[in-house]
Short mmCIF file of C-alpha atoms and ligand atoms in Angstrom, two decimals:
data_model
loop_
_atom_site.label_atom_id
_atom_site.label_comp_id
_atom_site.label_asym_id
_atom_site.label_seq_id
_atom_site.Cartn_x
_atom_site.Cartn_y
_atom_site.Cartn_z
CA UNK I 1 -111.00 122.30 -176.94
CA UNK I 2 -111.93 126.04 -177.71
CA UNK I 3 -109.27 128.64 -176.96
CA UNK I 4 -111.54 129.76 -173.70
CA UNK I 5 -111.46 126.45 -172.59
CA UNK I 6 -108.28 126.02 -173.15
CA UNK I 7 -106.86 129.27 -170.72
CA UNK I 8 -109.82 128.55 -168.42
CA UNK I 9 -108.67 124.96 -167.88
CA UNK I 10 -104.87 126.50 -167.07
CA UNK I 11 -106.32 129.42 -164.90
CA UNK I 12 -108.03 126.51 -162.38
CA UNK I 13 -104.51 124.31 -162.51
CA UNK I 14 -103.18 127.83 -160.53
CA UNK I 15 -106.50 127.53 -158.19
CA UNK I 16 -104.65 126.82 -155.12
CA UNK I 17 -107.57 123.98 -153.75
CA UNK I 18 -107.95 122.49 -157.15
CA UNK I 19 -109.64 119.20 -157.19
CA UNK I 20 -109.58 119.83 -153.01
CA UNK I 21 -112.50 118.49 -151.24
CA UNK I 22 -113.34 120.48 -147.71
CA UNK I 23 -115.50 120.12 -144.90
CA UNK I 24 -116.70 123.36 -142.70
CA UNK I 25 -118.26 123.10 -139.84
CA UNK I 26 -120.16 126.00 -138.57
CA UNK I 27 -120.60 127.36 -142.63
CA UNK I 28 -123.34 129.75 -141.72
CA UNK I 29 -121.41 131.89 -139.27
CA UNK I 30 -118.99 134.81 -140.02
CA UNK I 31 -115.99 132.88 -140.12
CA UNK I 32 -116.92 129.59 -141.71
CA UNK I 33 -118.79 131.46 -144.46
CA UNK I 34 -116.15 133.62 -144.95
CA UNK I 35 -113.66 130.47 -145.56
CA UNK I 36 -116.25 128.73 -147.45
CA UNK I 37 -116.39 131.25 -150.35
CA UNK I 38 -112.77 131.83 -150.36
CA UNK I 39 -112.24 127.97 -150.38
CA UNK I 40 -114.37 127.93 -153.42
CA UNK I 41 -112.71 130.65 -155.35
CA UNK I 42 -109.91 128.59 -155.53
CA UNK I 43 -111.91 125.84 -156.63
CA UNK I 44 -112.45 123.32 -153.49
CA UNK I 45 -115.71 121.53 -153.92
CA UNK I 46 -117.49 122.57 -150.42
CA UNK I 47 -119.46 120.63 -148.13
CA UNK I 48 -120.77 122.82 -145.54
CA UNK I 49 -122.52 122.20 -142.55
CA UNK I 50 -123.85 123.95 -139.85
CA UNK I 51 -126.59 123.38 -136.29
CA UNK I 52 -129.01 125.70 -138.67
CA UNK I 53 -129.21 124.68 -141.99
CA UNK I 54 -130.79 128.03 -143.66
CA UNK I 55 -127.84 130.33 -142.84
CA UNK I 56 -125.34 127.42 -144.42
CA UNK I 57 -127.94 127.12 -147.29
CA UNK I 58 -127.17 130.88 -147.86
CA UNK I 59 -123.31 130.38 -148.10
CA UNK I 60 -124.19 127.25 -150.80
CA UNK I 61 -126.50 128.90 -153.03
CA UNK I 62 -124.12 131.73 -153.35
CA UNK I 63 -120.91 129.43 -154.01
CA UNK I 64 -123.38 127.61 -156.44
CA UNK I 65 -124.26 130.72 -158.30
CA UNK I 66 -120.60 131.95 -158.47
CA UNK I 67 -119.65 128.58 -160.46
CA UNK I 68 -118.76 126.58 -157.23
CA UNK I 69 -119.52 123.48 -156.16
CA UNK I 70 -121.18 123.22 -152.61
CA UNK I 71 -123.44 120.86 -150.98
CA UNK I 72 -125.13 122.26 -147.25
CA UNK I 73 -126.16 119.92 -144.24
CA UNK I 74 -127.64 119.88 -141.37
CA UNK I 75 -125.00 118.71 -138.98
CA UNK I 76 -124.85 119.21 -134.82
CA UNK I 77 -120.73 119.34 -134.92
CA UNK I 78 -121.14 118.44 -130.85
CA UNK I 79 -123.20 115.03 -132.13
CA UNK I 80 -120.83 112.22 -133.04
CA UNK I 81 -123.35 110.22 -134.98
CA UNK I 82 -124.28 113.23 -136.75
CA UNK I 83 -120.73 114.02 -137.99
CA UNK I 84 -120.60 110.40 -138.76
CA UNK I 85 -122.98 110.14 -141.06
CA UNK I 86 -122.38 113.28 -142.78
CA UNK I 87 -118.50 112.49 -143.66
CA UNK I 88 -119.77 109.20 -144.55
CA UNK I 89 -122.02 110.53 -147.32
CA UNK I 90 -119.59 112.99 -148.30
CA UNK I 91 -116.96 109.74 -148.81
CA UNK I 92 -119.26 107.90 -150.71
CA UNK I 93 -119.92 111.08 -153.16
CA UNK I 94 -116.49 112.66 -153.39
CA UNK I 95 -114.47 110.03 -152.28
CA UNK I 96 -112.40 111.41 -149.87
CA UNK I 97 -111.90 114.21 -147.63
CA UNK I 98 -109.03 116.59 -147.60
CA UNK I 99 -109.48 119.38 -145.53
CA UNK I 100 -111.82 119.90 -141.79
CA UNK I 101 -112.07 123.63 -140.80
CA UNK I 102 -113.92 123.33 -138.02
CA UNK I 103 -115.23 127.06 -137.26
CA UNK I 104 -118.21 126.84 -135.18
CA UNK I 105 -118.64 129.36 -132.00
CA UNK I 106 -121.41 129.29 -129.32
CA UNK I 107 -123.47 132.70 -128.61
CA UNK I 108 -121.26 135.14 -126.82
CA UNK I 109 -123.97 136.20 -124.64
CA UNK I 110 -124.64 132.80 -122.65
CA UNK I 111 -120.76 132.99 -121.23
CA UNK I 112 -119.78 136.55 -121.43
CA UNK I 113 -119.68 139.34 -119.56
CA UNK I 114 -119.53 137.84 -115.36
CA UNK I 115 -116.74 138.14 -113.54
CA UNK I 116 -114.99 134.85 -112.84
CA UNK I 117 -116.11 135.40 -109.30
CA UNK I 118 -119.63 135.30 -109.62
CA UNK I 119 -119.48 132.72 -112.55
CA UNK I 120 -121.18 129.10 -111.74
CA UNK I 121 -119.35 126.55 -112.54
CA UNK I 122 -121.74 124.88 -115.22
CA UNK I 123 -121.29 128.82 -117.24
CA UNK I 124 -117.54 128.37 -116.69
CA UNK I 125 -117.54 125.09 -117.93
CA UNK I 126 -119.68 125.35 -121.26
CA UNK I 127 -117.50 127.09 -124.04
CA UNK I 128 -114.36 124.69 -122.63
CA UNK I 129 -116.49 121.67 -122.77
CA UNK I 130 -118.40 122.90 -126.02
CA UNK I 131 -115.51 124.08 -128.10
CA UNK I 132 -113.22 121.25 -127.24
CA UNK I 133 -115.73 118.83 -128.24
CA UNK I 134 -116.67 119.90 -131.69
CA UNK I 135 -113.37 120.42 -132.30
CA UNK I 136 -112.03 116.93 -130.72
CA UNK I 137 -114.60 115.13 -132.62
CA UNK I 138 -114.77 116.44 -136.20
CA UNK I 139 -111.33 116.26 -136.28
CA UNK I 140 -110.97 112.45 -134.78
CA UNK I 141 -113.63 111.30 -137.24
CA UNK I 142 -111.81 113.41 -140.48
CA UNK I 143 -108.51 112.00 -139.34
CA UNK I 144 -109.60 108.56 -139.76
CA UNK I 145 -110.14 109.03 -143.13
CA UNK I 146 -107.03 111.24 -143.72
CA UNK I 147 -104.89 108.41 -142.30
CA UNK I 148 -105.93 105.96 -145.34
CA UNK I 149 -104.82 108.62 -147.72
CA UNK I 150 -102.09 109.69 -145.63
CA UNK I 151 -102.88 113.11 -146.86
CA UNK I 152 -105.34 115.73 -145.41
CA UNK I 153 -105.42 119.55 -143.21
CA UNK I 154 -107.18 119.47 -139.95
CA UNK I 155 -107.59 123.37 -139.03
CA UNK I 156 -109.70 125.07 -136.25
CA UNK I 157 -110.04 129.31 -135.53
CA UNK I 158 -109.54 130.56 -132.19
CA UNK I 159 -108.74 133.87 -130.37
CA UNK I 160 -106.51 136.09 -128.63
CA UNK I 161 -107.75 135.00 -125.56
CA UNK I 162 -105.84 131.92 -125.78
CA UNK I 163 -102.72 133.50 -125.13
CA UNK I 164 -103.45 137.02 -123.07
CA UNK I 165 -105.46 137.84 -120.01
CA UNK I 166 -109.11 139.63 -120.86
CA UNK I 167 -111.51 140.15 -118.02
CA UNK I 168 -115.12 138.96 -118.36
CA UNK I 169 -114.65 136.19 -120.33
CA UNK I 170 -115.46 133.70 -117.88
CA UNK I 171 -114.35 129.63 -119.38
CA UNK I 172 -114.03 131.13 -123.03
CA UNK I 173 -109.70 132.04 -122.91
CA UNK I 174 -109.32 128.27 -121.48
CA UNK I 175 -111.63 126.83 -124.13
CA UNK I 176 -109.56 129.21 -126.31
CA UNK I 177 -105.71 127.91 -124.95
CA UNK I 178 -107.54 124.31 -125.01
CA UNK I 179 -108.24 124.04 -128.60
CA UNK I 180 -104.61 125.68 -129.77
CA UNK I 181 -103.55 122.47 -127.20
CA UNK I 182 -105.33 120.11 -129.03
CA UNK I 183 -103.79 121.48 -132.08
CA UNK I 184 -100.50 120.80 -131.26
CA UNK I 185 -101.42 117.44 -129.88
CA UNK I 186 -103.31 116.04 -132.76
CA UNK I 187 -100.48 117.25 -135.01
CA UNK I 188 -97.76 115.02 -132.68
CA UNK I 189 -100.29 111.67 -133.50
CA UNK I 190 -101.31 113.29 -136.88
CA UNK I 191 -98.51 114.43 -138.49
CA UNK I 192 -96.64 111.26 -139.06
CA UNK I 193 -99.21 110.16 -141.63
CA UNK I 194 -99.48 112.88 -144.15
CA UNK I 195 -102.12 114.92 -141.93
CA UNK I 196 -101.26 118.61 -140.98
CA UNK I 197 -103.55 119.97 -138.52
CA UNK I 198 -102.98 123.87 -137.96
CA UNK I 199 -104.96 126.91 -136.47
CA UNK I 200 -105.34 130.47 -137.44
CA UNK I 201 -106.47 133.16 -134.56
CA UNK I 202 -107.67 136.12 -135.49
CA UNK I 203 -108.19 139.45 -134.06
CA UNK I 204 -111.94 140.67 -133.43
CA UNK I 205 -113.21 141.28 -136.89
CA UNK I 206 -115.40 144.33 -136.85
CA UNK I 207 -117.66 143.59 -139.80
CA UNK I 208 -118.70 140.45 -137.68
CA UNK I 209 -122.03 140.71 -135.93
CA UNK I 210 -120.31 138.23 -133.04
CA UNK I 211 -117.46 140.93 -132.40
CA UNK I 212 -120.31 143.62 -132.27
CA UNK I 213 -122.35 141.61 -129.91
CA UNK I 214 -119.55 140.45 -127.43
CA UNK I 215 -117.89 144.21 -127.45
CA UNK I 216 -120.49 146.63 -127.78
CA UNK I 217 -121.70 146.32 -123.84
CA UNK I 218 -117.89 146.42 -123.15
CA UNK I 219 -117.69 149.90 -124.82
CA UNK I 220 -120.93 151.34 -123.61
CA UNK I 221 -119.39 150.25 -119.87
CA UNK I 222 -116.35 151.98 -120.94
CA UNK I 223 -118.50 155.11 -122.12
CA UNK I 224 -116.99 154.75 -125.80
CA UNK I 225 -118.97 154.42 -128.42
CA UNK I 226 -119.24 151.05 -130.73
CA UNK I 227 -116.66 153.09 -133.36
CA UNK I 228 -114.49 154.33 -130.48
CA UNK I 229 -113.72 151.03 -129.16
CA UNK I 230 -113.02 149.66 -132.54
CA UNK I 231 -110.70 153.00 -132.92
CA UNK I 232 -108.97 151.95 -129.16
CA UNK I 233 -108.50 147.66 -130.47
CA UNK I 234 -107.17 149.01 -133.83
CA UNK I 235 -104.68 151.81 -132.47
CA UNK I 236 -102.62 148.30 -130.74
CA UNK I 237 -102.27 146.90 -134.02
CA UNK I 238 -98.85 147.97 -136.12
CA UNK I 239 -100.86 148.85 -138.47
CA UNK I 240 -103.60 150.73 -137.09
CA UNK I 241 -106.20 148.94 -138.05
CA UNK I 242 -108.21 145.77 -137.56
CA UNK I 243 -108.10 142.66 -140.07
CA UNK I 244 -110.98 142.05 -142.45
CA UNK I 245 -112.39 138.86 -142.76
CA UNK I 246 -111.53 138.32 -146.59
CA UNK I 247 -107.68 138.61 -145.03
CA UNK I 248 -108.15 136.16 -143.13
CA UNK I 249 -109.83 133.74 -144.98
CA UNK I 250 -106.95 134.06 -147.60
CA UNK I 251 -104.61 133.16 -144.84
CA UNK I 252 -106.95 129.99 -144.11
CA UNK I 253 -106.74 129.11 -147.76
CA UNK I 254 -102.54 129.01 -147.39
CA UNK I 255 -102.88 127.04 -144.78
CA UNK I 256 -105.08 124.43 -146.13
CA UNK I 257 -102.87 124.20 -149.66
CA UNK I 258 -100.00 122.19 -150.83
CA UNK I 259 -98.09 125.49 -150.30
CA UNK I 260 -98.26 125.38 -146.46
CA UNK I 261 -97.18 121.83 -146.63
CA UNK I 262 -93.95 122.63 -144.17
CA UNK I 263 -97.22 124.10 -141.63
CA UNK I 264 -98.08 121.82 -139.22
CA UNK I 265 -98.91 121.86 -135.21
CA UNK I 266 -99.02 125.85 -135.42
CA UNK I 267 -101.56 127.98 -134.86
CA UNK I 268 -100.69 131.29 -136.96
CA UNK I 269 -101.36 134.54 -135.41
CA UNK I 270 -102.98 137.09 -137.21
CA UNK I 271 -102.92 140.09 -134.36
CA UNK I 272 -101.32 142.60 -136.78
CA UNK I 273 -98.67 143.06 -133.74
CA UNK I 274 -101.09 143.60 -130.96
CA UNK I 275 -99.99 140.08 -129.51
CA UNK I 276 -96.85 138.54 -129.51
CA UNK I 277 -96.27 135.13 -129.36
N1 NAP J 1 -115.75 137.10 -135.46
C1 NAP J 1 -114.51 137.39 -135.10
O1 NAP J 1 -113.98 138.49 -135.34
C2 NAP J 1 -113.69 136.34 -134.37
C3 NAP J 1 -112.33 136.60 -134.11
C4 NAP J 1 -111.58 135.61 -133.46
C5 NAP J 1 -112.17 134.41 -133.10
N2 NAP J 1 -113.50 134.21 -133.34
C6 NAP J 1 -114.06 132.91 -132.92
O2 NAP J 1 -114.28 132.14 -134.09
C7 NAP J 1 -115.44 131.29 -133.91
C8 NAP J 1 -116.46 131.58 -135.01
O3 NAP J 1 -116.77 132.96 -134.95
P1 NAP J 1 -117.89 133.61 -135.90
O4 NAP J 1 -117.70 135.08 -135.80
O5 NAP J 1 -117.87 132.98 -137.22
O6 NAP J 1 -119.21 133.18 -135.10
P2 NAP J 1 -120.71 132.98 -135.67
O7 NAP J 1 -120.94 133.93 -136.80
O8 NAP J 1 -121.59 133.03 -134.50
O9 NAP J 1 -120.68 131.51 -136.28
C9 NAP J 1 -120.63 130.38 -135.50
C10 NAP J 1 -121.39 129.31 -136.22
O10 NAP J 1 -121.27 128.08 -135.49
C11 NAP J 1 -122.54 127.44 -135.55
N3 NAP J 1 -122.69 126.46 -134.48
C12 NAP J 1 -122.82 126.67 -133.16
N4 NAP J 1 -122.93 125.51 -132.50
C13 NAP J 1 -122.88 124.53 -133.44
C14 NAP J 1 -122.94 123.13 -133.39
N5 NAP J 1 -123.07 122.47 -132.23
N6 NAP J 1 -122.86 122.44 -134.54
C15 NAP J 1 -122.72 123.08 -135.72
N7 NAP J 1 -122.64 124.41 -135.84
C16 NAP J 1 -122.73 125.13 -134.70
C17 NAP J 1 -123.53 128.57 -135.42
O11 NAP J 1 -124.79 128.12 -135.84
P3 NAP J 1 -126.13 128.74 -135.17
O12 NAP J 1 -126.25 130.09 -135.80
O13 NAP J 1 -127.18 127.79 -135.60
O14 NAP J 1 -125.90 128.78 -133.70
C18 NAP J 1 -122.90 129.61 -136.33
O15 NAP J 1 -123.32 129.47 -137.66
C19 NAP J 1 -115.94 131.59 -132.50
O16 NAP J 1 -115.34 130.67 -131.64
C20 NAP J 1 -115.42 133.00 -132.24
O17 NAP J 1 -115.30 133.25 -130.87
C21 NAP J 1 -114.28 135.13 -133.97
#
């Protein structure tokens, strides 16, 4: 072995995911992009999935070109069959599956923005019924496999308004609280057989088109501009300012190592002070 080889072969046995092998669900969005490529710089091979598989074919190709390894699918996370089969394939090539970071989120527009008093029950109903699904079922169907290791991270992002009152947000702070419940519950069943399951729940993310499109009619109401509302979210921080998603996709890599091995049923909030738990 060459002397390169040699200090390039110790340099990946500090990669925190070495020899790691993840599932993302929702890998073309923000987020799960985000936690893809900081998943793969510390060397988890990726299999990403996504309801659109050009925007996860985006995240692969550029994990590919960077040295990774990272396989994109075409996978409805709301169709059991289709989550199924996926994992399935992904057993028979890798073998096993360690970590499920389920990160997918529905349009903002089709359940923001009414008042809880004009909202009809089937627009109250989608994100809680949505969310909790995805997340109910990748997890189930990752778990099962996790059990016969007895090893494996189940983790899921949600938001602030799981634990604080925000107007106009119709069914999406229950489908919010609902997911950080299933957390803790899957953990209780989980936990006992190697499996952590954990959350992480971030603070709007300004370089994120999502946060843009769910605030920016928010601030014009307001008669703020885009940057002025950004300044008002970020002055109720400690630290005056708002995370960036690189920050918290190096939290989500913690979580899922063998250093957050004490970390389980929690869901770790990253509010930089702006929300107590
Ligand atoms: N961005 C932030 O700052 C922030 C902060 C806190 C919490 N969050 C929450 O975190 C979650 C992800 O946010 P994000 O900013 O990453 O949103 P995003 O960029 O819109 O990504 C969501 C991804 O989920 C995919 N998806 C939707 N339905 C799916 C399904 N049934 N099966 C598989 N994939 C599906 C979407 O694919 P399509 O494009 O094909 O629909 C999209 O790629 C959301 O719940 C959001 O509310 C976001």
């Amino acid at each position: 072995m060459s002397e390169y080889d040699r200090l390039r072969a110790e340099r990946n046995q500090k990669m925190m995911l070495k020899d790691k092998v993840a599932v993302i669900y929702g890998a073309g969005g923000e987020i799960g992009g985000a936690v893809a490529r900081a998943y793969a710089a510390e060397r988890a091979d990726l299999f990403l999935t996504g309801r659109t598989l050009a925007s996860v074919e985006v995240v692969a190709k550029e994990i590919l070109s960077a040295g990774g390894f990272a396989e994109a699918a075409e996978v409805d996370a709301l169709d059991e069959q289709a989550v199924e089969k996926h994992l399935q394939s992904m057993i028979d090539k890798a073998g096993r599956v360690d970590i499920s970071f389920n990160a997918v989120g529905i349009p903002d527009t089709k359940i923001l923005g009414v008042p809880l008093v004009e909202l009809d029950v089937e627009q109250f109903s989608l994100p809680i019924a949505t969310y909790t699904t995805s997340y109910f079922l990748t997890a189930r169907l990752a778990a099962r496999r996790m059990i016969a290791n007895r090893s494996g991270v189940i983790m899921r992002v949600t938001a602030l308004h799981s634990r604080t009152g925000i107007p106009l947000v119709g069914g999406y702070g229950p489908a919010m609280a609902a997911m950080e419940a299933l957390t803790r519950d899957l953990s209780a069943e989980l936990a006992p057989h190697g499996i952590r399951v954990v959350g992480l729940r971030p603070q709007a993310m300004p370089e994120t088109e999502t946060i843009k499109e769910a605030f920016e009619p928010h601030a014009k109401a307001s008669g703020m501009t885009w940057e002025e509302w950004q300044e008002m979210l970020a002055s109720r921080t400690h630290s005056r300012r708002l995370m960036m998603l690189a920050e918290m996709a190096n939290v989500a890599v913690f979580m899922a190592s063998d250093q957050a091995s004490g970390l389980t049923e929690t869901t770790v909030n990253l509010a930089m002070g702006s929300l107590d738990d």
